Structures are given as C-alpha cells and as structure tokens.
C-alpha cells in the first residue's frame, strides 16, 4: 500500500535548487508570460507518451514512452518520440517526471535519455516505476545507471518555475501518480492514465477527498487520459474480474495456464492470490514476467506466501490440479511463452485435455488475428480457453465515459486538453468536456507536435509546431530507418527483388557470357528457367544495342532502360513488380 | 422478392441425366456404401469455403471461395482452396452448386475452375449469385464464359446419386440458398451462411414452416454455419439497423457518405431507400459498388426510384443536405473510395465540417488499426463518424448462439458437423449441439482436409486426409508462391538485403578494384559510408586469403564464408540481419 508522505523531495534531499535564466530580450511578451505545452507523443495515438511544459526557458518533461510499430513497418522494434524540438535546449530541461511504470510511459528512456541528459537533470518516479526503469536500464549495457529520486503520493517537488505535487491514481499497475503542477500561469492537473476503482486489488480505492481538495485550488487546465473516452459507462472494477477468475479457478480440473501482460502487476497479484486460495503452486514463465514480479515483490507490491512460487520443471512434481503457470503471451506475441507452448516449442510444457488457459488481457488493435490463431492452436490440443470476450476476466486500466465526466466534474477546470489516445478518442473526450459544461473555446484538441499556448485567459494552438514524425528503433539504430528504407522494405516484401549482373567488355561494349541473376521473394527460380532465359536475352539485347550506337556509353541510361524494360516484361509474365537492380561491370 | 418455384431444373431443361459408373472392384465395401464429406476450405478459417461430397465415384462440389492473405504473406492477393484431391478425378465431378454470391463462396472460381472443368460439368446458382459470378468471370479476359443453370428456392436438381432441393435462407445478400441434399446414405442439410431474421430488408422473413417441413424428412446430418457460434444471443435484425440509420439520416446537416462492402446488397438497398425518404440523391462510387448495384438492379434485387441515382460530379449540383455518397472502404481498404477521400486523393470529394460518414460494416479481424487510422483521418477534416461500435448500424449475416440452437432444434439431425469458421467457432458450435442433445459421438469437428465418413449408423474421420495447405494467388501465379518465396519476402521485409559483387582476377585469385554493394531496406546508404568501407575491406580480405592458400578455389565455400562473416559483422554494427547475397565474377 502506498502511504502518503508530504515532503518537498527536491529540497529535502538538499539538492541545490535549479534556477533558470529568464532572457530579458525575449521577442514577445506573450511568449514570456505564457506557458507552452508540447506533446511529443501519445496525443493522436495510443502509446509513446511524452510531453513538455515550457515556461520561459524552463522545460519540464513528463514521461518518455514507446509504442509498437504499425503493420507496414517491417523490422522496426519500437517507435519513440521525436525529441528534435529539444535540440540546443538540453540545458533548459530541469527534470523528467514519470507517472507510472508502463512501457508506453517509460519505454523510450534507453533510446532517448542520452539526447537530453546533463549533470543537473533531475528524474522523479515512484518506487515501483523507479525499480522497473532501473531494471530495464540495466539490460542495456552501454547505458549509464540513472539517478532517480523516489516520490510518493503526497510528495512535492520544485523544479524552477514548476512545483509538482504527486497524488495516487488507480490504474492496472500500482504506484501510479497523477500530477498537480503549479505554474506561474496557474495550476495544471495531469491525471496520468487512470480509472476510478472502489475495489482495486492490492491498492487503496480512489481517494475522492484528495481529488476534491486538489480541485479547490482552481484548476486552470485539466490534462486527462482519453484512452477510454469512446467506451460507454464505467470501467470494470478489479473486484468483478476477481470474481470471474475465481469461478474459473473453482472449476478447473487440471492445470491453469494464465497469460497476461508482465506489466499488469495487479492481475498477476490476483492470480497468485487465487492460486493460494485453491492450493495451487505458481510457476512464473518468461523473462519479463519473472523480473517484474521480482521487482514488485522486493518493493512490496506483490505479495505471496512462502512456498507458493515454484520454478520451471518443479511443476512436474505436483498434480495438475495444484499447478498454476503464469506467463506472458495473451496477445499472441510470437516470442512469448504462451505461443511457444501453443506451437509445441516450449521445453517442457505441453497442453493437454484438462488444462484451462486464461487469456487475461484485452486484444491490442491489430492483434486480433494472431490471438485467434493462438486460441485455435490451444483448443486443438484439447485445452479450454477463457478470454475476455467470453467473460469479464480483464479490465482495462482506463476511465470510461462516466468516470471521465466525473473527473471533469470534480476538477471543474477552466481549460481542457484531452491527452493519451487516438485522435478519435481525443475528440470523444472533448465532446464529454463540452457536455460537462466547458465552453468549446476553452477546449483544445491537440496532436503530437502541436504547441499549446496557455495563460490565465486563453488557450490556443500556436502556428509553430514541433517536429513529431516517427523516430523508429531498429536494432541499434535509433531514427536511422526513415521513409526510404521503409518503402524499400515494403516493396521487397510485396514482390521480392531481382538483381541482374552483366559483365561488359570495355573495348567492344558487348556483354560477356551470360548475366548472373540473383532473385529472392519473386518466383521460385527452379520452376522459372524459361523466364530467366528470356530475361538474360533481353538484358544482353539492351546492352549490346546501346554499345552498337557508338560513342560514350551512358551506363546510368542503360540501367534505367534495363529497369524499365525488364519491369514491364516481368510484370507482363507474372503481374508482379519485383525491385529490379541492374549491376554492370566493365572489364 | 424470391418466389419459390418447384421444378427439377436439371431434368426440366432437357439435359441428359448425368450418370456415374460405380466400380464393382472398389476395394472396401465400407467405402462404397458410405458417403465422404471433404472440406477443402472454410473449416478452421473464415473464408475460402469449398466442400466435396463423394459417393462411390460421384463428386459434388459446394462453393469455391477465396479468403484474404494473413499479415505475414506480403504480396499475396488471395488464398484459394487446394484442389489436389481432385486431380485425376475431374471426370467424376458431376456439378458445382453455389449457395450465394459472396466472394468467400464464389471468389476462387476464376483461379480454380479450369482445374476441374469438363464439358459435362453442371453449375448451379441463384439468379443474383449467377449474375455476380458471370460479371466477375468477364473481368478475366483469358477465361471462358461459364454456363450456369439458374436455381431458385424450391428448385430441385439431380446429379448422379445426389438430389438437391434449394431453399431460401436469410443472410446479408439476397438469393442465398440452403441445400437439402438427398444421398444414398440419408439426407444432409447444408444451411449455407444464414441468420434468422423476422424483418429482413427487401427479402421475405425466415420461412420456419419450410424448415420444419424439410426436417420431417429425418435429417441424417446437419452442416451448419459456425461463424457466429461464439456470439451470445440473437443476431440483430435488419430492422434495428434501419431504425438507427434513419436516426443518422434524420439529423445529418450535410452530406452523408456511407461506406459498406459492395457485396452487402441489403445494406446498400437500405441506404438508397433512406436517401429517397429524406430527399437525397445517391451517387455510387467505386467499381465493385457500381457493378454490384448494376447487376442487382437488373435482376430486381435493388430497387430505386427514377432519378435517385446520380453520377460522379453531379453531386456538386445539389445542396449538401440532398446528397448521399455510397461507397466502398469501410474496412480502411487502401485502394477503396473512402480511403482515397480520407487521405485527400479523391478527384472531387473532399471531407468537410457538416459531413456525416457512416462506416456500416463490422471490422474484419486484423483490420482494426487501419480502420482507426481511417476514423482519425475523417475526424481531422471535421466530419462526423458513425461506426458499429457507437450504435447498431451493421448486422453480421450470421446466426448467433440462440439461432444456431434453434436451427439444431428444428432439424433434430442424427449427426452434426459444424462448418464455416475458425476452429474456436467450430468447437463453440459443437458445444451448442451437445447442449441441444446431440450425443458427443455423433458430432465431428473437422478442419480442412479431413475426410468425414458417413453412413446411417456412424460418422467418423478417416485416417486419410486430403491436401489442404494454402494455395496462394499472386498476380498471375496460382500456387507458385510457396514457403520458400514467402520466407524470403518476410526476411527481406524485416532487414532488407545486401548484395556484394566482387570481381576476381582468374589468374591471381585477387579481387580487382572495389566490390560493388547494392543494398535496400537495410540502412540508409548515404549515411553509412564507413560501414560500407569496412564491409568491402572484409570481403576483399576473405577472397584474397582464400586465393592465397593455393590450389583450386572453392567458390561456394568462399560465398558461405562471406555470408557468415559479413552477417556477423553487420549484426554487430546494427543488430540487423539483412539477407546477404555474395556474387563473385571471375574475369
């Protein structure tokens, strides 16, 4: 349980207060006295949350998350926020504040921290968030250990012109903190991801008293989580989920294999507690599951009795009805444990009749087909499958329409800026704000890269924008895969490639021998001999004709000619358009 | 409206009755007197429906559909059923019967018909289904015109040992026919895709009297549509949809842009009728939308008043509040009209404030992300979006749990085989059959390629299976893209490719000059000069060292060496694994 403390951490720890020079020669008074809010990620998308608050020269960073790539981005590992806006302003960044430990809020740190780091940079996070950040940072051997100051609900810090009070908010990970940010233009309330839950797991219920007391300070601007803004009603309480999971546990004749996200600490706790209730041992499978539980246990956010947790093959020593396997892979992630079990590639877990497999997570948009395949594979092996469409065994962590209206009703902000979500969610949230009585001119729907300008009287979008295009992570490369490389990958994927190497006699200009062809992903070469023969003939024809015209040979023209003619020819024969790459070698 | 007729089409049209030789030397009596049911597609997946009934040597084909490729099949256009089982048995195929005109039931005809066609092959379809098949066949200039006999609800035909009676079934396309198939082992009822609808559009309500009268003949085996078997309750009536669409029409201040599948003839009719009710002209956009409406109008399945339908730019001649644009693209299909409108690439339709965009279709699993992008793009331009998650403006065409139980209850079959659907849907449907009182041993869950053996006493799966692996259509190639080509495409997509061409002096064995590098989709070459320089050096080193050892040069060994060493080197520098293709040219 998180107990509120009330200390000015930054000052209490005896750090020297960070002060920022205010340039007296700033061009416009408006800019000097106004606050700028710059979303670099997470507005107009789900994931990759990162936001800047800029007052005069002082910059505060909130969250640094990543998101997963789109389907048309083969090979890309993650997308991270674009931090070009901060180039040259690194020294002005007073600190980074993290709301909670989900990867869409902390995942980009290893890729971006070096771009903004300086010796005076202060970083703040709750104990669990800090633990998860530091553990992950340790996975990157090239990165320095970060110095992160712990904050808790009730902690207050000062960073230049910003004074931040943290307050706890229910979500589906413990230690999630909302932010009350006092700024020279007025108070801003940032909800973090949140939901109202009167019966949460391993956590205190929503503290409405606290929310009302924060609201008394007259909130100038409310920044509120929009992820659930298109969903009617109220989010499910974890209590409902627990009741349904209990039903499954009560009836399960054999093993229970429960898959969820490794970051859903609360769900993991539920499954451990239920296993204890029904006398089952719990085996954790999967690296991220193991490490997250480890961190959470050390910090007291996951509790289990002595002997409940067993390891690996120990599951073989107990009757099936006494075993729970807790693993990752409810989304059908290719490399996760459940998928390896389903496709019979796990070293010692094989599905069988009597097993009950619980998929306790919602399906991330785009993953539906993969999850269907996973379900089918599990069923084929005789196991039962329980998933969120059949019964409420998963609750999203995000407030839905009724809760969002309630939050607006409590805070009664003058201005409203919906954050976190696809554009349609931001729009839906802005409709809720209108219904709650906020005038349309006081609501701004802003996407990544927009610059929101705020003073006591007015909120508006500046004409200037911050760069916000995708920064893609691929292996060790951060941002080096751009449009060109990606377009090539898409083209290669669609119809493959076709390299033709012609050796040309420098003296005669004629092709020597038979050109080499290297093709992949286009046609099955062994069954296309005739096609290749005709192709070689065409290339020889093009080169030799060009040489026959006399004069200097324009190789780049000839290569274009090969590309065009061969492209037409191959398309006419196959209706495919492989990438054609001619190589001409003069000897 | 489809009026029942009652004629023995095949005989009435004076065709010579098709008779099939029964071989007296067949090896096993069991096989001779039993019926075999062989699903070639659609069982264990959604789409690509095709099924065989085999009695002695006589074969009846039901439907020939395609499905769309999986996400990991770049470049593939469609997947069609594997018809290898029919190789050498073409002459035994007496006929093909089509249940309805959706592409997952007729779409594979252009790719497969030549494999099974012979001069005596008889093909049967309802008028609308026939119209759609013939229109599509016409799009393939290389294919012959098909001779298709029209059948209607009540039509009876005889094909060798099979006698088929067609009866109408509600779906979301008119002219959908269920099949009562009399066979020597007993009567089989095939539901086609269906739902029960007491208030359908432009169609008669479900004729329960007819279903009960068919059931009186003692159904030996029920083959029933499983697509909705995981959905609780009863499917929505088209009347509910119409009411909700009416609400949108009533309030829409400007243009209505309604997107749906071109094959959802009933929804198209609803939108045309509502437009007439509210004094709107209707413009059809998109090739498939136009042709389907054209066919349906000619055959009387879509009705519109004179002057309702206008063309293309005529929409510019009317006030916005008098315009409906009916188009394809509710799934976010890249090439469909709505997407082109949303990304501002349509020649004359631009979205604006006041527009109401209706997405009247469910989202096909896997398309969720694309549809989200589409929604966001529409909202960004100020238009309103109405979609099926907000209100019931789309009904699936498939019976849900209550209806499926009702169908089983009416037919009271001895045996039950769930058809059409993912494995999880077949399993869910088999559970419903158990609940309805069919003994477990009388239910078979079979996937594509399984051979179901049936007689009066028993149903079981044979040990033998029919080939059922994917046949992929890519351009003009049907089945020529296999595992190898697909794996190459996936690999090329992930990290691109890297061709290195070294010219080697035949006499010295040394590399001449600097090797050429052609790489795409790997790194941005202009920014990787150092990497390329090191790569060239490595290749020269490998080749020259090999030559230095004296003796005959083993080029295939050297190429492997280049692939391995370069692979390791590039991975260490980038953590990417491009496909490495070494070319060595001796001069």
Short mmCIF file of C-alpha atoms in Angstrom, two decimals, chain A residues 166-333:
data_model
loop_
_atom_site.label_atom_id
_atom_site.label_comp_id
_atom_site.label_asym_id
_atom_site.label_seq_id
_atom_site.Cartn_x
_atom_site.Cartn_y
_atom_site.Cartn_z
CA UNK A 166 2.07 13.85 -6.76
CA UNK A 167 -1.18 12.06 -5.92
CA UNK A 168 -2.10 8.45 -6.36
CA UNK A 169 -4.42 7.35 -9.12
CA UNK A 170 -5.81 3.86 -9.71
CA UNK A 171 -4.67 2.11 -12.86
CA UNK A 172 -3.73 -1.50 -13.51
CA UNK A 173 -0.21 -1.11 -12.19
CA UNK A 174 0.48 0.04 -8.64
CA UNK A 175 2.27 3.24 -7.76
CA UNK A 176 0.65 5.31 -10.47
CA UNK A 177 0.82 9.04 -9.80
CA UNK A 178 -1.20 11.97 -11.07
CA UNK A 179 0.44 15.39 -11.10
CA UNK A 180 -0.74 18.71 -9.79
CA UNK A 181 1.64 21.19 -11.40
CA UNK A 182 1.71 24.72 -10.12
CA UNK A 183 2.99 27.03 -12.82
CA UNK A 184 3.26 30.81 -12.97
CA UNK A 185 0.15 30.94 -15.18
CA UNK A 186 -1.93 28.69 -12.96
CA UNK A 187 -2.42 25.14 -11.76
CA UNK A 188 -2.42 22.25 -14.19
CA UNK A 189 -3.75 18.82 -13.29
CA UNK A 190 -2.37 15.82 -15.20
CA UNK A 191 -4.41 12.69 -14.46
CA UNK A 192 -1.81 10.17 -15.69
CA UNK A 193 -3.53 7.03 -17.01
CA UNK A 194 -6.32 6.37 -14.55
CA UNK A 195 -9.62 4.79 -13.68
CA UNK A 196 -11.86 5.13 -10.68
CA UNK A 197 -11.99 1.86 -8.77
CA UNK A 198 -13.74 1.44 -5.46
CA UNK A 199 -12.44 -2.12 -5.08
CA UNK A 200 -8.96 -2.26 -6.54
CA UNK A 201 -6.51 -5.11 -5.99
CA UNK A 202 -3.71 -4.60 -3.53
CA UNK A 203 -4.26 -0.87 -3.63
CA UNK A 204 -6.39 1.78 -1.93
CA UNK A 205 -9.64 2.82 -3.59
CA UNK A 206 -9.75 6.13 -5.42
CA UNK A 207 -9.33 8.96 -2.89
CA UNK A 208 -12.09 11.29 -3.99
CA UNK A 209 -11.47 13.53 -0.96
CA UNK A 210 -7.99 14.18 -2.21
CA UNK A 211 -9.23 14.92 -5.71
CA UNK A 212 -11.76 17.40 -4.35
CA UNK A 213 -9.11 19.05 -2.20
CA UNK A 214 -6.84 19.44 -5.24
CA UNK A 215 -9.76 20.89 -7.17
CA UNK A 216 -10.22 23.60 -4.52
CA UNK A 217 -7.07 25.25 -5.79
CA UNK A 218 -8.89 26.23 -9.01
CA UNK A 219 -7.52 24.12 -11.79
CA UNK A 220 -6.65 26.27 -14.78
CA UNK A 221 -6.11 23.32 -17.12
CA UNK A 222 -7.03 19.67 -16.90
CA UNK A 223 -4.97 17.16 -18.90
CA UNK A 224 -6.95 13.93 -18.77
CA UNK A 225 -6.42 10.39 -20.10
CA UNK A 226 -8.60 9.78 -23.18
CA UNK A 227 -7.87 6.09 -23.85
CA UNK A 228 -11.35 5.04 -22.66
CA UNK A 229 -13.24 8.06 -23.98
CA UNK A 230 -15.10 6.08 -26.63
CA UNK A 231 -16.30 3.42 -24.17
CA UNK A 232 -19.67 3.87 -22.52
CA UNK A 233 -20.30 3.66 -18.82
CA UNK A 234 -17.80 2.86 -16.10
CA UNK A 235 -14.71 0.65 -16.30
CA UNK A 236 -14.99 -2.73 -14.64
CA UNK A 237 -13.80 -2.98 -11.07
CA UNK A 238 -10.99 -5.39 -10.37
CA UNK A 239 -13.42 -6.98 -7.93
CA UNK A 240 -15.60 -8.17 -10.82
CA UNK A 241 -12.58 -9.60 -12.56
CA UNK A 242 -11.54 -11.40 -9.40
CA UNK A 243 -15.00 -12.94 -9.01
CA UNK A 244 -14.91 -14.30 -12.55
CA UNK A 245 -11.37 -15.58 -12.25
CA UNK A 246 -12.40 -17.27 -9.01
CA UNK A 247 -15.14 -19.15 -10.91
CA UNK A 248 -12.57 -20.48 -13.34
CA UNK A 249 -10.21 -21.50 -10.55
CA UNK A 250 -13.02 -23.20 -8.65
CA UNK A 251 -13.95 -25.42 -11.59
CA UNK A 252 -10.61 -26.02 -13.31
CA UNK A 253 -9.94 -29.79 -13.24
CA UNK A 254 -6.27 -29.62 -14.22
CA UNK A 255 -3.57 -27.03 -14.68
CA UNK A 256 -4.36 -23.37 -15.02
CA UNK A 257 -2.22 -21.53 -17.51
CA UNK A 258 -2.84 -17.82 -17.06
CA UNK A 259 -1.40 -15.41 -19.58
CA UNK A 260 -1.36 -11.68 -19.17
CA UNK A 261 0.93 -8.70 -19.71
CA UNK A 262 4.02 -8.78 -17.50
CA UNK A 263 3.23 -5.17 -16.60
CA UNK A 264 -0.25 -5.93 -15.25
CA UNK A 265 1.08 -6.26 -11.72
CA UNK A 266 -2.42 -6.18 -10.24
CA UNK A 267 -3.68 -9.04 -12.37
CA UNK A 268 -0.58 -11.05 -11.52
CA UNK A 269 -1.31 -10.49 -7.83
CA UNK A 270 -4.91 -11.68 -8.33
CA UNK A 271 -3.77 -14.88 -9.98
CA UNK A 272 -1.19 -15.57 -7.27
CA UNK A 273 -3.78 -14.92 -4.53
CA UNK A 274 -6.38 -17.15 -6.19
CA UNK A 275 -3.81 -19.89 -6.61
CA UNK A 276 -3.09 -19.71 -2.90
CA UNK A 277 -6.81 -19.81 -2.14
CA UNK A 278 -7.17 -23.01 -4.15
CA UNK A 279 -3.93 -24.62 -3.03
CA UNK A 280 -2.06 -24.21 -6.27
CA UNK A 281 1.64 -23.58 -6.69
CA UNK A 282 2.56 -20.84 -9.13
CA UNK A 283 5.32 -21.10 -11.67
CA UNK A 284 6.37 -17.91 -13.45
CA UNK A 285 7.43 -18.30 -17.06
CA UNK A 286 9.04 -15.64 -19.23
CA UNK A 287 11.83 -13.16 -18.58
CA UNK A 288 9.70 -10.04 -18.25
CA UNK A 289 7.19 -11.83 -16.04
CA UNK A 290 9.93 -13.06 -13.74
CA UNK A 291 11.72 -9.73 -13.47
CA UNK A 292 8.57 -7.68 -12.95
CA UNK A 293 7.38 -9.99 -10.21
CA UNK A 294 10.83 -9.92 -8.66
CA UNK A 295 10.94 -6.11 -8.55
CA UNK A 296 7.36 -5.90 -7.32
CA UNK A 297 7.98 -8.43 -4.56
CA UNK A 298 11.09 -6.65 -3.36
CA UNK A 299 9.19 -3.36 -3.23
CA UNK A 300 6.17 -4.94 -1.63
CA UNK A 301 3.73 -4.53 -4.50
CA UNK A 302 3.24 -8.24 -4.98
CA UNK A 303 2.68 -10.49 -2.01
CA UNK A 304 2.85 -14.24 -1.95
CA UNK A 305 3.09 -16.81 0.80
CA UNK A 306 6.29 -18.69 1.31
CA UNK A 307 6.39 -21.72 -0.98
CA UNK A 308 3.72 -20.52 -3.40
CA UNK A 309 6.17 -19.65 -6.13
CA UNK A 310 7.97 -22.61 -7.66
CA UNK A 311 10.41 -22.77 -10.51
CA UNK A 312 10.43 -24.23 -14.01
CA UNK A 313 10.32 -28.01 -14.04
CA UNK A 314 9.12 -28.19 -10.43
CA UNK A 315 5.62 -28.03 -11.93
CA UNK A 316 6.16 -31.64 -12.94
CA UNK A 317 6.36 -32.66 -9.26
CA UNK A 318 2.76 -31.68 -8.43
CA UNK A 319 -0.61 -32.95 -9.57
CA UNK A 320 -2.09 -30.88 -12.39
CA UNK A 321 -4.87 -29.60 -10.17
CA UNK A 322 -2.27 -27.99 -7.92
CA UNK A 323 -0.50 -26.00 -10.58
CA UNK A 324 -0.84 -22.52 -12.00
CA UNK A 325 1.52 -21.39 -14.72
CA UNK A 326 1.64 -17.61 -15.01
CA UNK A 327 3.12 -16.42 -18.26
CA UNK A 328 3.24 -13.79 -20.95
CA UNK A 329 1.72 -14.05 -24.39
CA UNK A 330 -2.02 -13.33 -24.07
CA UNK A 331 -1.66 -11.18 -27.21
CA UNK A 332 -0.23 -13.97 -29.30
CA UNK A 333 3.20 -12.35 -29.24
#
